[in-house]
CSV table of C-alpha atoms in Angstrom, one decimal:
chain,number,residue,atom,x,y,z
A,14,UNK,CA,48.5,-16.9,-28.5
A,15,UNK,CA,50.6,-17.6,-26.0
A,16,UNK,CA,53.7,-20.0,-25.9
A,17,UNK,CA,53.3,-23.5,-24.2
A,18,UNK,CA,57.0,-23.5,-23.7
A,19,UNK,CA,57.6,-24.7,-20.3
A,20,UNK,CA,61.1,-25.1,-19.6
A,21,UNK,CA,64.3,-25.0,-22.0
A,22,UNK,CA,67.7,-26.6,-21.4
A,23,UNK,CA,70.6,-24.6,-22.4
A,24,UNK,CA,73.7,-27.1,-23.4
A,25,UNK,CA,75.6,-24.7,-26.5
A,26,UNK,CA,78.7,-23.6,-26.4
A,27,UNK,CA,81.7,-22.1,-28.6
A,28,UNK,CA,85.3,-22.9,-29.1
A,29,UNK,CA,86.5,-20.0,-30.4
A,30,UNK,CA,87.5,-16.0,-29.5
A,31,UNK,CA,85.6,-13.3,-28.3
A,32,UNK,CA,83.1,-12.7,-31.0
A,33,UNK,CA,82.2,-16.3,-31.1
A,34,UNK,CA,81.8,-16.9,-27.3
A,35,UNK,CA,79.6,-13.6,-27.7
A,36,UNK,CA,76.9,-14.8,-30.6
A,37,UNK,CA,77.0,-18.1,-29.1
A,38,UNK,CA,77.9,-18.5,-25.4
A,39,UNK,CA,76.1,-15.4,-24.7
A,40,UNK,CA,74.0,-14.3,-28.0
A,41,UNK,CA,72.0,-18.0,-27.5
A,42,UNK,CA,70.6,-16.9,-24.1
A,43,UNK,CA,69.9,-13.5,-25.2
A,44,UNK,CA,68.3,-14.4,-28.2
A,45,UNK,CA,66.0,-16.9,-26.5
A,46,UNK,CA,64.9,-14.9,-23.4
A,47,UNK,CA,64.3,-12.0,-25.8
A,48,UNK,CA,61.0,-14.2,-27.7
A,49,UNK,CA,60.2,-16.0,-24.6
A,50,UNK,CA,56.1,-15.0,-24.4
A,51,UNK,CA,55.6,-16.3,-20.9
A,52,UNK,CA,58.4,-17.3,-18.4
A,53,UNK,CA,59.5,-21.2,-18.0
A,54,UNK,CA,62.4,-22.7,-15.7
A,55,UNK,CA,65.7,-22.4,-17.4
A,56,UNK,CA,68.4,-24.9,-17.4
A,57,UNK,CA,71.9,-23.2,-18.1
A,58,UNK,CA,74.8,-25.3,-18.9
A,59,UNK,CA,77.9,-23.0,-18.7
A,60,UNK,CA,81.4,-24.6,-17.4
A,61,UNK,CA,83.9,-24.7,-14.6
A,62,UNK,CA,86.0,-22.3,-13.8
A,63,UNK,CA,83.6,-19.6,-15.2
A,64,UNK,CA,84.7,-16.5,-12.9
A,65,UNK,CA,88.7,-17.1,-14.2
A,66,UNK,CA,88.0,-14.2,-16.2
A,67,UNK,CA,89.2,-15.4,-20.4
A,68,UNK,CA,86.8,-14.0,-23.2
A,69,UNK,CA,85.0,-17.3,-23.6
A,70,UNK,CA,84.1,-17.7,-19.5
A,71,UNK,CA,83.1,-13.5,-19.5
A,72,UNK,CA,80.6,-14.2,-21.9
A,73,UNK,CA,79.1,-17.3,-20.6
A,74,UNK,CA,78.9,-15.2,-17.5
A,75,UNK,CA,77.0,-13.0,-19.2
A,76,UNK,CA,74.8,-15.3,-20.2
A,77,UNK,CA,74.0,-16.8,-16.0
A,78,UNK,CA,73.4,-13.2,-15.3
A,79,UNK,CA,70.8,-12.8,-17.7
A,80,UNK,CA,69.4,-15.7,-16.9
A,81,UNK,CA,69.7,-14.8,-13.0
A,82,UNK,CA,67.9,-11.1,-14.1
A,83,UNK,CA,65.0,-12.5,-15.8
A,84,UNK,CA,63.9,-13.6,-12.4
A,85,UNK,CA,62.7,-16.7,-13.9
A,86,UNK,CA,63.3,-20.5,-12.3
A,87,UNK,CA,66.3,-21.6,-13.0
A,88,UNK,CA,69.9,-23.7,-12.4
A,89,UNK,CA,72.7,-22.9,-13.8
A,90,UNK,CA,75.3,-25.9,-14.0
A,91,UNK,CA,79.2,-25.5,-14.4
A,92,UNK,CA,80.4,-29.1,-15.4
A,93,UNK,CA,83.8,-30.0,-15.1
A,94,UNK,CA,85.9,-31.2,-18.1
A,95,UNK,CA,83.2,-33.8,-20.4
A,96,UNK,CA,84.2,-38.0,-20.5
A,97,UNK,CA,87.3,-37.7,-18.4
A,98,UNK,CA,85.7,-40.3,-15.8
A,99,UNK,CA,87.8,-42.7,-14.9
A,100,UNK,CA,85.3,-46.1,-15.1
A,101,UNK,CA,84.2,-45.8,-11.5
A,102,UNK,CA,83.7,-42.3,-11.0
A,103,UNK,CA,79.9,-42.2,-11.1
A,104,UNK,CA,79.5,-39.9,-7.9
A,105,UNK,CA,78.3,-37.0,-8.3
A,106,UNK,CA,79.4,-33.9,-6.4
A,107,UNK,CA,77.8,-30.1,-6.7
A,108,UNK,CA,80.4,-27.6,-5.4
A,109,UNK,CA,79.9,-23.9,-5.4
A,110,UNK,CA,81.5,-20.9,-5.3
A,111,UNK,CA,84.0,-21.8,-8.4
A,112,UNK,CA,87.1,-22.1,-6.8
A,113,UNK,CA,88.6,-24.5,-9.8
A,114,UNK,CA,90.3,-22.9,-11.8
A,115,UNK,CA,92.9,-24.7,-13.1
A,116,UNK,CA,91.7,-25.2,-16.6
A,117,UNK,CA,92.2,-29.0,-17.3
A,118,UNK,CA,90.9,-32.2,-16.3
A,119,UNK,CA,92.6,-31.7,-12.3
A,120,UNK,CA,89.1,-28.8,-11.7
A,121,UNK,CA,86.8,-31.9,-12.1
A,122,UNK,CA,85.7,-34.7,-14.5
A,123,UNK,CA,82.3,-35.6,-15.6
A,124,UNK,CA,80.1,-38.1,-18.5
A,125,UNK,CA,78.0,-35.6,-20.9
A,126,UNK,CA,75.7,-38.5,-19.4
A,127,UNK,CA,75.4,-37.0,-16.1
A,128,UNK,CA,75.2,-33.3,-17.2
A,129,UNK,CA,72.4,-34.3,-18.8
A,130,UNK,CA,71.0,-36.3,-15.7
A,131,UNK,CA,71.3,-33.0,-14.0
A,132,UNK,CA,70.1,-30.4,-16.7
A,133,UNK,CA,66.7,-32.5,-17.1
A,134,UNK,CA,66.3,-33.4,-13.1
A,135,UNK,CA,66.6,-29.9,-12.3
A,136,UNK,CA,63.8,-28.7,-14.4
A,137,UNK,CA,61.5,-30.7,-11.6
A,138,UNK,CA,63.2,-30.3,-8.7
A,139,UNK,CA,61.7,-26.9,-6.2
A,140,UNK,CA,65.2,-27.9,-4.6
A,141,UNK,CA,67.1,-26.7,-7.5
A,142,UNK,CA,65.3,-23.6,-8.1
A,143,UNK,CA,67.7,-20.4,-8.4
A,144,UNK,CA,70.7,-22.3,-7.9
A,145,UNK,CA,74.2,-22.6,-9.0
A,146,UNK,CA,76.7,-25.2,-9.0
A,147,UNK,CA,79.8,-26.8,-10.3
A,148,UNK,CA,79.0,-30.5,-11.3
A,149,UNK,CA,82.0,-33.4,-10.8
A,150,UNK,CA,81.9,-36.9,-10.7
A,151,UNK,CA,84.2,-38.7,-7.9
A,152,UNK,CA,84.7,-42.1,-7.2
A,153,UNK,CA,81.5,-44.1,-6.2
A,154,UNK,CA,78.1,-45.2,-7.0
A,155,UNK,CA,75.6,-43.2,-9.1
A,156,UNK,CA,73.2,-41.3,-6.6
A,157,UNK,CA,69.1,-42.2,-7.9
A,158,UNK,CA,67.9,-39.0,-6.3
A,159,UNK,CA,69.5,-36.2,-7.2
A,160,UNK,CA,67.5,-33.8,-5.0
A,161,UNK,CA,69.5,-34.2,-1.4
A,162,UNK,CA,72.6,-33.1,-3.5
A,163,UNK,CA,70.7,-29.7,-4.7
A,164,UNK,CA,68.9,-29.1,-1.4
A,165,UNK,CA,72.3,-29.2,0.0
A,166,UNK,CA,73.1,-26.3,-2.1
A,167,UNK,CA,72.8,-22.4,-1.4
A,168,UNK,CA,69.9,-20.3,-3.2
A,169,UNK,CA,71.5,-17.5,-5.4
A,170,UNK,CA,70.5,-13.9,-3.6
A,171,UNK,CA,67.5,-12.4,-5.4
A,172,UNK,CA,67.9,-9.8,-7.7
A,173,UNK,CA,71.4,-11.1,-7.5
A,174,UNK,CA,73.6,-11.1,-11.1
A,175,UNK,CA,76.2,-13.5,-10.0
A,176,UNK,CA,76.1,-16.8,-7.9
A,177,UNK,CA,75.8,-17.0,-4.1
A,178,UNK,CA,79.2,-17.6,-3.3
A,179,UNK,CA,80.9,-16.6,-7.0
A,180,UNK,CA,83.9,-13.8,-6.2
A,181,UNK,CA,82.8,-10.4,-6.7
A,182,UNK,CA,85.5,-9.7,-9.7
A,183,UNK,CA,83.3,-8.7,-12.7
A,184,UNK,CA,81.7,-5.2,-12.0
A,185,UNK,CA,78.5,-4.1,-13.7
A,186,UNK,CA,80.4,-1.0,-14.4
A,187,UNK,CA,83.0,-2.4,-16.4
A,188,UNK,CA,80.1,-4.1,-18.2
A,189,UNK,CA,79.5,-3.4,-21.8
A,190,UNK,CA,77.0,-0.6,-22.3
A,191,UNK,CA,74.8,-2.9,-24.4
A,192,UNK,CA,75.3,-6.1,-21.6
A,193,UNK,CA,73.7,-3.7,-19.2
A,194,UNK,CA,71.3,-2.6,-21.5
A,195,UNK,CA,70.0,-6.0,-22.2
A,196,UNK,CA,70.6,-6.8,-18.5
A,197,UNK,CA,67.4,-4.3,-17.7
A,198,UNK,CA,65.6,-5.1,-20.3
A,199,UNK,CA,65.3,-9.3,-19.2
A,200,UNK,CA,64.6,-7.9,-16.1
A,201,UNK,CA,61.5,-6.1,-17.1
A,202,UNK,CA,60.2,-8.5,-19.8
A,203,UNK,CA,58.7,-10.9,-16.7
């Protein structure tokens, strides 16, 4: 029989060392893709500031290049730092190439409102397909169509494990043997 799952939105996270951010931040997305019996559009929430390599961000980096390998529809979102909005910051702005790296509220704010908003709206939208962003909110009025903001956006490269414009500072090489292991194997499952 197969699985009427269509699409899955991806919002865990851990707080803890390496171990945890590797069961959870990482294990999650393995775990899933590993039972998945047909493919469905992913939504990946991950966080800002991903590519500043600490154990936490390698391993949720782990988990958007599995995500990217299964070659399945997808958008991987990087919020900034959850309910630091000021009470008119309703804007929101998708940035790429996670250049913020600050780690505090100065890389970006945003409501766990709006993640959301963008998590479900992308599971729709052809214009988010297969891409990546960083997600603030700025000052302003909430946008009701969210699909100018992602069309505005860059496609990540095909066959690609890391975002279009991410900085080329974590080499498959220096990957875990079983990451690259598991790395092929999503790849071949679809």
């Amino acid at each position: 029989m197969r699985s009427s799952v269509t699409g899955i939105i991806f919002t865990h996270g851990s707080h803890g060392g390496a171990q945890e951010a590797e069961e959870v931040d990482y294990g999650a997305v393995r775990n899933v893709l590993s039972v998945l019996e047909a493919p469905a559009r992913i939504a990946l929430m991950t966080a800002i500031g991903v590519t500043k390599h600490t154990p936490g961000h390698d391993w949720k980096r782990r988990g958007e290049r599995l995500v990217r390998a299964s070659g399945m529809p997808n958008t991987i979102v990087r919020p900034g730092w959850f309910d630091y909005n000021g009470a008119d910051q309703h804007r929101l702005v998708m940035l790429q190439g996670d250049t913020r790296w600050a780690s505090d509220p100065s890389d970006g704010v945003v409501s766990r409102a709006q993640i959301a908003q963008v998590l479900v709206a992308s599971l729709t939208s052809d214009a988010a397909d297969h891409k990546t962003l960083e997600l603030v909110a700025e000052t302003g009025p909430a946008q009701t169509d969210l699909n100018p903001l992602f069309d505005g956006l860059q496609a990540d490269r095909a066959g690609a494990l890391d975002a279009v414009l991410d900085r080329d500072n974590m080499p498959l090489d220096h990957e875990p043997a079983g990451v690259v292991a598991e790395l092929d194997a999503v790849r071949r499952r679809f």
